[in-house]
């Protein structure tokens, strides 16, 4: 008899693991083994190894935990690894994993928008799809699977609080699960295998109408080592914010991202004070097509790894996004 592949499942909590509790609402109680047991179709596909690392809402997940998860996945002898977790932070955790992971087994993140007690709970279908993707994804890849779509962690974002179609990739999904098979339409993201013991604290602030920018003034005294500013549109700030951001560059790296949902930060179009040409000329570093929260993680890792040439590495990476 042919030997079945082995899939390692690490569970971190989230709605996929949630059940109603006596006092109020749903909370994460299901283990990795419970999640696998709830999907009989998984049985013929692979041998599953289950481990529950934490049972938490995903806002509690940390850089350290994702780093530890990657090391465990790299050490596992399984052919593929699935991570189940909350959807709230999955666009960030899967992105971070794609920076840190250097294993061969494909790493696939999944979760659920509806808890196990709700009609139409999507956890079982997502886990089944994740297993299908895990067995067909390229070696060393990191992807996110939700609602029968495979997403590149670099481009995906949770765009809706409750829809099953909450996850949207700016350039569309890289794959789709159809009739039990996976149709790949784009390249899967390969883990970069960076190492970082101590991520640097990097703040993320968003520009908003008629604000005096006092957050920017406070940053140096708060211990932040860098800041990502989510500017208007293609990279635009008020004149007050522009002056404050420029002054901040004397203390720390200041990244220029956009608060818009999609599109690149410009570098050479608008010429007024506070627009991208002015800001870049005054030392802000544009994040290309990378969203602010992902640029924050990348910078945190590069500064934490004490890469002397962090600016060059950062610029090269974001140019391609
Ligand atoms: N609402 C969340 C979820 O979809 C809770 C969390 O992210 O843990 O799982």
PDB file of C-alpha atoms and ligand atoms in Angstrom:
ATOM      1  CA  UNK A   1       0.000   0.000   0.000  1.00  0.00           C
ATOM      2  CA  UNK A   2       1.286   3.472  -0.897  1.00  0.00           C
ATOM      3  CA  UNK A   3       2.393   5.509   2.089  1.00  0.00           C
ATOM      4  CA  UNK A   4       0.181   8.517   2.828  1.00  0.00           C
ATOM      5  CA  UNK A   5       1.798  11.952   3.072  1.00  0.00           C
ATOM      6  CA  UNK A   6       1.995  13.503   6.510  1.00  0.00           C
ATOM      7  CA  UNK A   7       0.463  16.906   7.231  1.00  0.00           C
ATOM      8  CA  UNK A   8       1.322  18.708  10.445  1.00  0.00           C
ATOM      9  CA  UNK A   9      -1.436  20.975  11.796  1.00  0.00           C
ATOM     10  CA  UNK A  10      -0.559  23.711  14.289  1.00  0.00           C
ATOM     11  CA  UNK A  11      -3.592  25.364  15.905  1.00  0.00           C
ATOM     12  CA  UNK A  12      -3.414  28.866  17.386  1.00  0.00           C
ATOM     13  CA  UNK A  13      -7.089  29.471  18.231  1.00  0.00           C
ATOM     14  CA  UNK A  14      -9.323  31.944  16.356  1.00  0.00           C
ATOM     15  CA  UNK A  15     -12.929  31.633  15.249  1.00  0.00           C
ATOM     16  CA  UNK A  16     -12.233  28.296  13.558  1.00  0.00           C
ATOM     17  CA  UNK A  17     -11.633  26.883  17.055  1.00  0.00           C
ATOM     18  CA  UNK A  18     -14.440  28.749  18.799  1.00  0.00           C
ATOM     19  CA  UNK A  19     -17.484  27.320  20.553  1.00  0.00           C
ATOM     20  CA  UNK A  20     -20.165  29.033  22.679  1.00  0.00           C
ATOM     21  CA  UNK A  21     -19.204  29.393  26.303  1.00  0.00           C
ATOM     22  CA  UNK A  22     -21.609  29.533  29.209  1.00  0.00           C
ATOM     23  CA  UNK A  23     -20.904  33.130  30.267  1.00  0.00           C
ATOM     24  CA  UNK A  24     -20.833  35.070  27.006  1.00  0.00           C
ATOM     25  CA  UNK A  25     -20.105  34.693  23.312  1.00  0.00           C
ATOM     26  CA  UNK A  26     -17.786  32.235  21.570  1.00  0.00           C
ATOM     27  CA  UNK A  27     -14.219  31.530  22.706  1.00  0.00           C
ATOM     28  CA  UNK A  28     -11.409  29.343  21.317  1.00  0.00           C
ATOM     29  CA  UNK A  29     -11.702  25.880  22.856  1.00  0.00           C
ATOM     30  CA  UNK A  30     -11.176  23.391  20.007  1.00  0.00           C
ATOM     31  CA  UNK A  31      -7.756  21.780  19.669  1.00  0.00           C
ATOM     32  CA  UNK A  32      -5.913  20.949  16.453  1.00  0.00           C
ATOM     33  CA  UNK A  33      -7.054  17.324  16.864  1.00  0.00           C
ATOM     34  CA  UNK A  34     -10.704  18.431  17.277  1.00  0.00           C
ATOM     35  CA  UNK A  35     -10.510  20.489  14.073  1.00  0.00           C
ATOM     36  CA  UNK A  36      -9.132  17.553  12.083  1.00  0.00           C
ATOM     37  CA  UNK A  37     -11.684  15.145  13.549  1.00  0.00           C
ATOM     38  CA  UNK A  38     -14.525  17.397  12.365  1.00  0.00           C
ATOM     39  CA  UNK A  39     -13.575  16.852   8.705  1.00  0.00           C
ATOM     40  CA  UNK A  40     -13.919  13.167   7.783  1.00  0.00           C
ATOM     41  CA  UNK A  41     -12.817  13.882   4.173  1.00  0.00           C
ATOM     42  CA  UNK A  42      -9.322  14.603   5.446  1.00  0.00           C
ATOM     43  CA  UNK A  43      -8.816  10.993   6.489  1.00  0.00           C
ATOM     44  CA  UNK A  44      -8.145   9.530   3.062  1.00  0.00           C
ATOM     45  CA  UNK A  45      -5.795  12.345   2.050  1.00  0.00           C
ATOM     46  CA  UNK A  46      -2.952  12.194   4.521  1.00  0.00           C
ATOM     47  CA  UNK A  47      -1.854  11.200   7.970  1.00  0.00           C
ATOM     48  CA  UNK A  48      -2.371  14.173  10.265  1.00  0.00           C
ATOM     49  CA  UNK A  49      -0.226  15.211  13.209  1.00  0.00           C
ATOM     50  CA  UNK A  50      -1.924  17.739  15.470  1.00  0.00           C
ATOM     51  CA  UNK A  51      -0.498  20.236  17.907  1.00  0.00           C
ATOM     52  CA  UNK A  52      -2.259  23.084  19.672  1.00  0.00           C
ATOM     53  CA  UNK A  53       0.223  25.871  20.392  1.00  0.00           C
ATOM     54  CA  UNK A  54      -2.138  28.498  21.818  1.00  0.00           C
ATOM     55  CA  UNK A  55      -5.912  29.049  21.954  1.00  0.00           C
ATOM     56  CA  UNK A  56      -6.305  32.771  21.512  1.00  0.00           C
ATOM     57  CA  UNK A  57      -7.967  35.499  19.534  1.00  0.00           C
ATOM     58  CA  UNK A  58      -5.477  36.375  16.816  1.00  0.00           C
ATOM     59  CA  UNK A  59      -4.915  39.943  18.005  1.00  0.00           C
ATOM     60  CA  UNK A  60      -2.757  38.302  20.715  1.00  0.00           C
ATOM     61  CA  UNK A  61      -0.345  36.572  18.351  1.00  0.00           C
ATOM     62  CA  UNK A  62       3.206  37.878  18.444  1.00  0.00           C
ATOM     63  CA  UNK A  63       6.365  38.094  16.380  1.00  0.00           C
ATOM     64  CA  UNK A  64       7.992  35.620  18.779  1.00  0.00           C
ATOM     65  CA  UNK A  65       5.175  33.095  18.434  1.00  0.00           C
ATOM     66  CA  UNK A  66       5.246  33.211  14.625  1.00  0.00           C
ATOM     67  CA  UNK A  67       9.007  32.892  14.692  1.00  0.00           C
ATOM     68  CA  UNK A  68       8.688  29.835  16.952  1.00  0.00           C
ATOM     69  CA  UNK A  69       5.981  28.427  14.678  1.00  0.00           C
ATOM     70  CA  UNK A  70       8.314  28.713  11.671  1.00  0.00           C
ATOM     71  CA  UNK A  71      11.123  26.928  13.531  1.00  0.00           C
ATOM     72  CA  UNK A  72       8.719  24.112  14.474  1.00  0.00           C
ATOM     73  CA  UNK A  73       7.486  23.812  10.893  1.00  0.00           C
ATOM     74  CA  UNK A  74      11.080  23.691   9.638  1.00  0.00           C
ATOM     75  CA  UNK A  75      11.929  20.952  12.166  1.00  0.00           C
ATOM     76  CA  UNK A  76       8.866  18.863  11.307  1.00  0.00           C
ATOM     77  CA  UNK A  77       9.302  15.829   9.061  1.00  0.00           C
ATOM     78  CA  UNK A  78       5.826  16.364   7.550  1.00  0.00           C
ATOM     79  CA  UNK A  79       5.347  16.933   3.809  1.00  0.00           C
ATOM     80  CA  UNK A  80       3.193  19.992   4.487  1.00  0.00           C
ATOM     81  CA  UNK A  81       2.212  22.207   7.402  1.00  0.00           C
ATOM     82  CA  UNK A  82      -1.141  23.895   8.071  1.00  0.00           C
ATOM     83  CA  UNK A  83      -1.623  26.685  10.590  1.00  0.00           C
ATOM     84  CA  UNK A  84      -5.144  27.376  11.867  1.00  0.00           C
ATOM     85  CA  UNK A  85      -5.676  30.741  13.541  1.00  0.00           C
ATOM     86  CA  UNK A  86      -7.954  33.757  13.795  1.00  0.00           C
ATOM     87  CA  UNK A  87      -8.573  35.690  10.625  1.00  0.00           C
ATOM     88  CA  UNK A  88      -8.119  39.125  12.194  1.00  0.00           C
ATOM     89  CA  UNK A  89      -4.330  39.130  12.030  1.00  0.00           C
ATOM     90  CA  UNK A  90      -3.780  36.426   9.410  1.00  0.00           C
ATOM     91  CA  UNK A  91      -2.658  38.847   6.702  1.00  0.00           C
ATOM     92  CA  UNK A  92       0.164  39.928   9.029  1.00  0.00           C
ATOM     93  CA  UNK A  93       1.122  36.551  10.535  1.00  0.00           C
ATOM     94  CA  UNK A  94       1.272  34.831   7.132  1.00  0.00           C
ATOM     95  CA  UNK A  95       3.316  37.752   5.748  1.00  0.00           C
ATOM     96  CA  UNK A  96       5.703  37.567   8.702  1.00  0.00           C
ATOM     97  CA  UNK A  97       6.000  33.803   8.225  1.00  0.00           C
ATOM     98  CA  UNK A  98       6.859  34.382   4.568  1.00  0.00           C
ATOM     99  CA  UNK A  99       9.801  36.524   5.723  1.00  0.00           C
ATOM    100  CA  UNK A 100      11.024  34.061   8.352  1.00  0.00           C
ATOM    101  CA  UNK A 101      10.278  30.601   6.964  1.00  0.00           C
ATOM    102  CA  UNK A 102      13.060  28.523   5.472  1.00  0.00           C
ATOM    103  CA  UNK A 103      11.560  25.034   5.526  1.00  0.00           C
ATOM    104  CA  UNK A 104      10.782  22.834   2.520  1.00  0.00           C
ATOM    105  CA  UNK A 105       7.254  21.787   3.505  1.00  0.00           C
ATOM    106  CA  UNK A 106       4.630  24.188   2.083  1.00  0.00           C
ATOM    107  CA  UNK A 107       3.183  26.295   4.905  1.00  0.00           C
ATOM    108  CA  UNK A 108      -0.530  27.137   4.612  1.00  0.00           C
ATOM    109  CA  UNK A 109      -2.532  29.453   6.877  1.00  0.00           C
ATOM    110  CA  UNK A 110      -6.297  29.106   7.237  1.00  0.00           C
ATOM    111  CA  UNK A 111      -9.139  30.000   9.590  1.00  0.00           C
ATOM    112  CA  UNK A 112     -12.859  30.669   9.578  1.00  0.00           C
ATOM    113  CA  UNK A 113     -15.273  33.576   9.494  1.00  0.00           C
ATOM    114  CA  UNK A 114     -17.992  31.587  11.309  1.00  0.00           C
ATOM    115  CA  UNK A 115     -17.530  29.605  14.494  1.00  0.00           C
ATOM    116  CA  UNK A 116     -18.226  25.883  14.546  1.00  0.00           C
ATOM    117  CA  UNK A 117     -21.734  26.298  16.058  1.00  0.00           C
ATOM    118  CA  UNK A 118     -23.000  28.662  13.343  1.00  0.00           C
ATOM    119  CA  UNK A 119     -25.039  27.480  10.353  1.00  0.00           C
ATOM    120  CA  UNK A 120     -22.744  27.374   7.333  1.00  0.00           C
ATOM    121  CA  UNK A 121     -19.592  27.277   9.450  1.00  0.00           C
ATOM    122  CA  UNK A 122     -16.703  27.586   6.987  1.00  0.00           C
ATOM    123  CA  UNK A 123     -13.905  26.147   9.132  1.00  0.00           C
ATOM    124  CA  UNK A 124     -14.192  22.519   7.928  1.00  0.00           C
ATOM    125  CA  UNK A 125     -14.247  23.505   4.232  1.00  0.00           C
ATOM    126  CA  UNK A 126     -11.309  25.871   4.712  1.00  0.00           C
ATOM    127  CA  UNK A 127      -9.291  23.199   6.499  1.00  0.00           C
ATOM    128  CA  UNK A 128     -10.032  20.695   3.736  1.00  0.00           C
ATOM    129  CA  UNK A 129      -9.018  23.249   1.074  1.00  0.00           C
ATOM    130  CA  UNK A 130      -5.887  24.093   3.040  1.00  0.00           C
ATOM    131  CA  UNK A 131      -4.928  20.401   3.009  1.00  0.00           C
ATOM    132  CA  UNK A 132      -5.475  20.244  -0.751  1.00  0.00           C
ATOM    133  CA  UNK A 133      -3.323  23.318  -1.260  1.00  0.00           C
ATOM    134  CA  UNK A 134      -0.701  22.091   1.198  1.00  0.00           C
ATOM    135  CA  UNK A 135      -0.275  18.895  -0.839  1.00  0.00           C
ATOM    136  CA  UNK A 136       0.011  20.730  -4.156  1.00  0.00           C
ATOM    137  CA  UNK A 137       1.908  23.917  -3.282  1.00  0.00           C
ATOM    138  CA  UNK A 138       5.554  24.383  -4.301  1.00  0.00           C
ATOM    139  CA  UNK A 139       8.324  23.515  -1.857  1.00  0.00           C
ATOM    140  CA  UNK A 140       9.077  26.240   0.682  1.00  0.00           C
ATOM    141  CA  UNK A 141       5.997  28.309  -0.176  1.00  0.00           C
ATOM    142  CA  UNK A 142       3.794  30.225   2.263  1.00  0.00           C
ATOM    143  CA  UNK A 143       0.153  30.855   1.391  1.00  0.00           C
ATOM    144  CA  UNK A 144      -3.204  31.765   2.907  1.00  0.00           C
ATOM    145  CA  UNK A 145      -6.308  29.760   2.023  1.00  0.00           C
ATOM    146  CA  UNK A 146      -9.832  31.043   2.656  1.00  0.00           C
ATOM    147  CA  UNK A 147     -13.131  30.525   0.860  1.00  0.00           C
ATOM    148  CA  UNK A 148     -11.652  28.242  -1.826  1.00  0.00           C
ATOM    149  CA  UNK A 149      -8.993  30.796  -2.788  1.00  0.00           C
ATOM    150  CA  UNK A 150      -5.232  30.709  -2.373  1.00  0.00           C
ATOM    151  CA  UNK A 151      -3.657  34.076  -1.558  1.00  0.00           C
ATOM    152  CA  UNK A 152      -0.134  35.441  -1.557  1.00  0.00           C
ATOM    153  CA  UNK A 153       0.470  36.787   1.979  1.00  0.00           C
ATOM    154  CA  UNK A 154       2.235  39.821   0.482  1.00  0.00           C
ATOM    155  CA  UNK A 155      -0.903  41.054  -1.271  1.00  0.00           C
ATOM    156  CA  UNK A 156      -3.833  39.768   0.749  1.00  0.00           C
ATOM    157  CA  UNK A 157      -5.859  41.745   3.275  1.00  0.00           C
ATOM    158  CA  UNK A 158      -8.928  41.057   5.386  1.00  0.00           C
ATOM    159  CA  UNK A 159     -11.363  43.542   3.895  1.00  0.00           C
ATOM    160  CA  UNK A 160     -14.628  42.573   5.588  1.00  0.00           C
ATOM    161  CA  UNK A 161     -15.575  41.833   9.187  1.00  0.00           C
ATOM    162  CA  UNK A 162     -18.075  39.041   8.500  1.00  0.00           C
ATOM    163  CA  UNK A 163     -18.284  38.040   4.821  1.00  0.00           C
ATOM    164  CA  UNK A 164     -17.023  34.584   3.843  1.00  0.00           C
ATOM    165  CA  UNK A 165     -15.244  36.460   1.040  1.00  0.00           C
ATOM    166  CA  UNK A 166     -13.384  38.622   3.571  1.00  0.00           C
ATOM    167  CA  UNK A 167      -9.920  38.066   2.112  1.00  0.00           C
ATOM    168  CA  UNK A 168      -9.058  39.946  -1.053  1.00  0.00           C
ATOM    169  CA  UNK A 169      -5.744  40.095  -2.864  1.00  0.00           C
ATOM    170  CA  UNK A 170      -4.921  43.289  -4.710  1.00  0.00           C
ATOM    171  CA  UNK A 171      -4.044  41.392  -7.883  1.00  0.00           C
ATOM    172  CA  UNK A 172      -6.444  38.492  -7.365  1.00  0.00           C
ATOM    173  CA  UNK A 173      -5.820  35.098  -5.763  1.00  0.00           C
ATOM    174  CA  UNK A 174      -2.846  33.006  -6.938  1.00  0.00           C
ATOM    175  CA  UNK A 175      -4.993  29.888  -6.951  1.00  0.00           C
ATOM    176  CA  UNK A 176      -8.494  28.499  -6.652  1.00  0.00           C
ATOM    177  CA  UNK A 177      -9.778  25.232  -5.224  1.00  0.00           C
ATOM    178  CA  UNK A 178     -12.237  23.650  -7.675  1.00  0.00           C
ATOM    179  CA  UNK A 179     -13.760  20.155  -7.628  1.00  0.00           C
ATOM    180  CA  UNK A 180     -11.260  19.074  -5.016  1.00  0.00           C
ATOM    181  CA  UNK A 181      -8.242  20.166  -7.045  1.00  0.00           C
ATOM    182  CA  UNK A 182      -6.126  23.322  -6.981  1.00  0.00           C
ATOM    183  CA  UNK A 183      -5.812  25.524 -10.057  1.00  0.00           C
ATOM    184  CA  UNK A 184      -2.711  27.698  -9.727  1.00  0.00           C
ATOM    185  CA  UNK A 185      -2.981  30.969 -11.607  1.00  0.00           C
ATOM    186  CA  UNK A 186       0.067  32.701 -10.195  1.00  0.00           C
ATOM    187  CA  UNK A 187       3.331  31.984  -8.425  1.00  0.00           C
ATOM    188  CA  UNK A 188       3.208  30.960  -4.801  1.00  0.00           C
ATOM    189  CA  UNK A 189       5.297  33.067  -2.418  1.00  0.00           C
ATOM    190  CA  UNK A 190       8.540  31.444  -1.279  1.00  0.00           C
ATOM    191  CA  UNK A 191       9.718  31.941   2.305  1.00  0.00           C
ATOM    192  CA  UNK A 192      12.750  34.253   2.554  1.00  0.00           C
ATOM    193  CA  UNK A 193      14.298  32.610   5.625  1.00  0.00           C
ATOM    194  CA  UNK A 194      15.337  35.791   7.442  1.00  0.00           C
ATOM    195  CA  UNK A 195      16.506  35.484  11.036  1.00  0.00           C
ATOM    196  CA  UNK A 196      15.702  37.991  13.728  1.00  0.00           C
ATOM    197  CA  UNK A 197      15.955  37.522  17.485  1.00  0.00           C
ATOM    198  CA  UNK A 198      14.779  40.971  18.517  1.00  0.00           C
ATOM    199  CA  UNK A 199      12.333  42.757  16.218  1.00  0.00           C
ATOM    200  CA  UNK A 200      12.712  46.532  16.460  1.00  0.00           C
ATOM    201  CA  UNK A 201       9.677  48.483  17.738  1.00  0.00           C
ATOM    202  CA  UNK A 202       8.201  50.262  14.713  1.00  0.00           C
ATOM    203  CA  UNK A 203       5.127  52.496  15.045  1.00  0.00           C
ATOM    204  CA  UNK A 204       2.355  52.758  12.467  1.00  0.00           C
ATOM    205  CA  UNK A 205       0.419  56.013  12.233  1.00  0.00           C
ATOM    206  CA  UNK A 206      -2.281  57.016   9.804  1.00  0.00           C
ATOM    207  CA  UNK A 207      -2.732  60.538   8.476  1.00  0.00           C
ATOM    208  CA  UNK A 208      -6.232  61.925   9.066  1.00  0.00           C
ATOM    209  CA  UNK A 209      -8.012  65.155   8.263  1.00  0.00           C
ATOM    210  CA  UNK A 210      -7.101  68.260  10.265  1.00  0.00           C
ATOM    211  CA  UNK A 211      -4.849  66.509  12.791  1.00  0.00           C
ATOM    212  CA  UNK A 212      -1.893  68.432  14.205  1.00  0.00           C
ATOM    213  CA  UNK A 213       0.503  65.470  14.107  1.00  0.00           C
ATOM    214  CA  UNK A 214       1.255  65.382  17.821  1.00  0.00           C
ATOM    215  CA  UNK A 215       1.693  61.594  17.618  1.00  0.00           C
ATOM    216  CA  UNK A 216       4.732  62.195  15.437  1.00  0.00           C
ATOM    217  CA  UNK A 217       6.221  64.578  18.025  1.00  0.00           C
ATOM    218  CA  UNK A 218       5.832  61.955  20.739  1.00  0.00           C
ATOM    219  CA  UNK A 219       7.422  59.010  18.929  1.00  0.00           C
ATOM    220  CA  UNK A 220      11.117  59.536  19.829  1.00  0.00           C
ATOM    221  CA  UNK A 221      10.315  59.663  23.553  1.00  0.00           C
ATOM    222  CA  UNK A 222       8.177  56.509  23.346  1.00  0.00           C
ATOM    223  CA  UNK A 223      11.114  54.286  22.426  1.00  0.00           C
ATOM    224  CA  UNK A 224      10.143  53.561  18.841  1.00  0.00           C
ATOM    225  CA  UNK A 225      13.061  52.962  16.515  1.00  0.00           C
ATOM    226  CA  UNK A 226      11.168  53.744  13.307  1.00  0.00           C
ATOM    227  CA  UNK A 227       7.737  54.733  12.045  1.00  0.00           C
ATOM    228  CA  UNK A 228       5.547  53.916   9.079  1.00  0.00           C
ATOM    229  CA  UNK A 229       3.240  56.754   8.083  1.00  0.00           C
ATOM    230  CA  UNK A 230       0.122  55.788   6.174  1.00  0.00           C
ATOM    231  CA  UNK A 231      -0.238  58.941   4.108  1.00  0.00           C
ATOM    232  CA  UNK A 232      -3.138  60.052   1.929  1.00  0.00           C
ATOM    233  CA  UNK A 233      -3.481  58.618  -1.577  1.00  0.00           C
ATOM    234  CA  UNK A 234      -0.244  58.130  -3.473  1.00  0.00           C
ATOM    235  CA  UNK A 235       1.822  59.404  -0.513  1.00  0.00           C
ATOM    236  CA  UNK A 236       0.625  62.843   0.573  1.00  0.00           C
ATOM    237  CA  UNK A 237       0.618  64.658   3.921  1.00  0.00           C
ATOM    238  CA  UNK A 238      -0.551  68.029   5.168  1.00  0.00           C
ATOM    239  CA  UNK A 239       2.181  70.667   5.416  1.00  0.00           C
ATOM    240  CA  UNK A 240       2.172  70.327   9.224  1.00  0.00           C
ATOM    241  CA  UNK A 241       2.642  66.558   9.048  1.00  0.00           C
ATOM    242  CA  UNK A 242       5.258  66.934   6.317  1.00  0.00           C
ATOM    243  CA  UNK A 243       7.389  69.211   8.529  1.00  0.00           C
ATOM    244  CA  UNK A 244       7.014  66.932  11.529  1.00  0.00           C
ATOM    245  CA  UNK A 245       7.772  63.792   9.501  1.00  0.00           C
ATOM    246  CA  UNK A 246      10.859  65.457   8.005  1.00  0.00           C
ATOM    247  CA  UNK A 247      12.078  66.417  11.509  1.00  0.00           C
ATOM    248  CA  UNK A 248      11.505  62.832  12.660  1.00  0.00           C
ATOM    249  CA  UNK A 249      13.936  61.510  10.037  1.00  0.00           C
ATOM    250  CA  UNK A 250      16.715  63.037  12.196  1.00  0.00           C
ATOM    251  CA  UNK A 251      15.772  60.508  14.901  1.00  0.00           C
ATOM    252  CA  UNK A 252      14.579  57.402  13.084  1.00  0.00           C
ATOM    253  CA  UNK A 253      13.721  55.889   9.670  1.00  0.00           C
ATOM    254  CA  UNK A 254      10.360  57.195   8.441  1.00  0.00           C
ATOM    255  CA  UNK A 255       8.520  55.094   5.851  1.00  0.00           C
ATOM    256  CA  UNK A 256       5.948  56.556   3.495  1.00  0.00           C
ATOM    257  CA  UNK A 257       3.036  54.138   2.862  1.00  0.00           C
ATOM    258  CA  UNK A 258      -0.516  54.809   1.732  1.00  0.00           C
ATOM    259  CA  UNK A 259      -3.720  54.559   3.724  1.00  0.00           C
ATOM    260  CA  UNK A 260      -5.484  53.640   0.454  1.00  0.00           C
ATOM    261  CA  UNK A 261      -6.466  49.996   0.105  1.00  0.00           C
ATOM    262  CA  UNK A 262      -4.500  49.360  -3.079  1.00  0.00           C
ATOM    263  CA  UNK A 263      -1.966  50.873  -5.447  1.00  0.00           C
ATOM    264  CA  UNK A 264       1.625  52.079  -5.189  1.00  0.00           C
ATOM    265  CA  UNK A 265       3.099  55.051  -3.395  1.00  0.00           C
ATOM    266  CA  UNK A 266       4.228  57.521  -6.079  1.00  0.00           C
ATOM    267  CA  UNK A 267       7.766  58.858  -6.281  1.00  0.00           C
ATOM    268  CA  UNK A 268       7.834  61.515  -9.003  1.00  0.00           C
ATOM    269  CA  UNK A 269       4.427  62.964  -9.858  1.00  0.00           C
ATOM    270  CA  UNK A 270       3.112  65.521  -7.368  1.00  0.00           C
ATOM    271  CA  UNK A 271       5.212  68.595  -6.666  1.00  0.00           C
ATOM    272  CA  UNK A 272       3.395  70.486  -3.892  1.00  0.00           C
ATOM    273  CA  UNK A 273       4.637  70.745  -0.298  1.00  0.00           C
ATOM    274  CA  UNK A 274       3.745  67.521   1.523  1.00  0.00           C
ATOM    275  CA  UNK A 275       3.420  65.451  -1.666  1.00  0.00           C
ATOM    276  CA  UNK A 276       5.683  62.504  -2.453  1.00  0.00           C
ATOM    277  CA  UNK A 277       8.492  64.377  -4.262  1.00  0.00           C
ATOM    278  CA  UNK A 278       8.847  66.778  -1.324  1.00  0.00           C
ATOM    279  CA  UNK A 279       8.580  64.017   1.302  1.00  0.00           C
ATOM    280  CA  UNK A 280      11.074  61.710  -0.378  1.00  0.00           C
ATOM    281  CA  UNK A 281      13.411  64.678  -0.858  1.00  0.00           C
ATOM    282  CA  UNK A 282      13.171  65.299   2.900  1.00  0.00           C
ATOM    283  CA  UNK A 283      14.194  61.736   3.753  1.00  0.00           C
ATOM    284  CA  UNK A 284      10.993  59.632   3.849  1.00  0.00           C
ATOM    285  CA  UNK A 285      11.315  56.211   2.278  1.00  0.00           C
ATOM    286  CA  UNK A 286       8.429  55.041   0.027  1.00  0.00           C
ATOM    287  CA  UNK A 287       7.034  51.526   0.512  1.00  0.00           C
ATOM    288  CA  UNK A 288       6.179  50.835  -3.147  1.00  0.00           C
ATOM    289  CA  UNK A 289       3.076  48.663  -3.348  1.00  0.00           C
ATOM    290  CA  UNK A 290       3.468  47.270   0.158  1.00  0.00           C
ATOM    291  CA  UNK A 291       0.724  48.145   2.653  1.00  0.00           C
ATOM    292  CA  UNK A 292       1.805  49.979   5.797  1.00  0.00           C
ATOM    293  CA  UNK A 293       1.210  47.146   8.244  1.00  0.00           C
ATOM    294  CA  UNK A 294       3.327  44.733   6.206  1.00  0.00           C
ATOM    295  CA  UNK A 295       6.063  47.322   5.617  1.00  0.00           C
ATOM    296  CA  UNK A 296       6.105  47.775   9.399  1.00  0.00           C
ATOM    297  CA  UNK A 297       6.837  44.068   9.964  1.00  0.00           C
ATOM    298  CA  UNK A 298       9.502  43.988   7.274  1.00  0.00           C
ATOM    299  CA  UNK A 299      11.281  47.031   8.696  1.00  0.00           C
ATOM    300  CA  UNK A 300      10.985  45.725  12.227  1.00  0.00           C
ATOM    301  CA  UNK A 301      12.691  42.526  11.154  1.00  0.00           C
ATOM    302  CA  UNK A 302      15.425  44.210   9.100  1.00  0.00           C
ATOM    303  CA  UNK A 303      16.285  46.703  11.862  1.00  0.00           C
ATOM    304  CA  UNK A 304      16.068  43.968  14.496  1.00  0.00           C
ATOM    305  CA  UNK A 305      18.423  41.751  12.538  1.00  0.00           C
ATOM    306  CA  UNK A 306      20.825  44.710  12.642  1.00  0.00           C
ATOM    307  CA  UNK A 307      21.317  44.596   8.935  1.00  0.00           C
ATOM    308  CA  UNK A 308      23.705  47.472   8.202  1.00  0.00           C
ATOM    309  CA  UNK A 309      22.336  47.658   4.687  1.00  0.00           C
ATOM    310  CA  UNK A 310      18.659  47.525   5.763  1.00  0.00           C
ATOM    311  CA  UNK A 311      17.744  50.480   3.557  1.00  0.00           C
ATOM    312  CA  UNK A 312      19.076  48.869   0.414  1.00  0.00           C
ATOM    313  CA  UNK A 313      17.420  45.516   1.251  1.00  0.00           C
ATOM    314  CA  UNK A 314      14.125  47.233   2.067  1.00  0.00           C
ATOM    315  CA  UNK A 315      14.144  49.327  -1.093  1.00  0.00           C
ATOM    316  CA  UNK A 316      14.963  46.353  -3.299  1.00  0.00           C
ATOM    317  CA  UNK A 317      12.167  44.285  -1.745  1.00  0.00           C
ATOM    318  CA  UNK A 318       9.445  46.917  -1.959  1.00  0.00           C
ATOM    319  CA  UNK A 319      10.348  47.897  -5.512  1.00  0.00           C
ATOM    320  CA  UNK A 320       9.147  44.471  -6.645  1.00  0.00           C
ATOM    321  CA  UNK A 321       5.842  44.623  -4.746  1.00  0.00           C
TER     322      UNK A 321
HETATM  323  N1  LIG B   1     -12.820  37.124  14.338  1.00  0.00           N
HETATM  324  C1  LIG B   1     -11.611  36.458  14.466  1.00  0.00           C
HETATM  325  C2  LIG B   1     -11.495  35.234  13.560  1.00  0.00           C
HETATM  326  O1  LIG B   1     -11.977  35.317  12.465  1.00  0.00           O
HETATM  327  C3  LIG B   1     -11.082  36.242  15.796  1.00  0.00           C
HETATM  328  C4  LIG B   1      -9.598  36.104  15.668  1.00  0.00           C
HETATM  329  O2  LIG B   1      -9.015  36.636  14.733  1.00  0.00           O
HETATM  330  O3  LIG B   1      -9.054  35.400  16.484  1.00  0.00           O
HETATM  331  O4  LIG B   1     -10.954  34.233  13.877  1.00  0.00           O
END
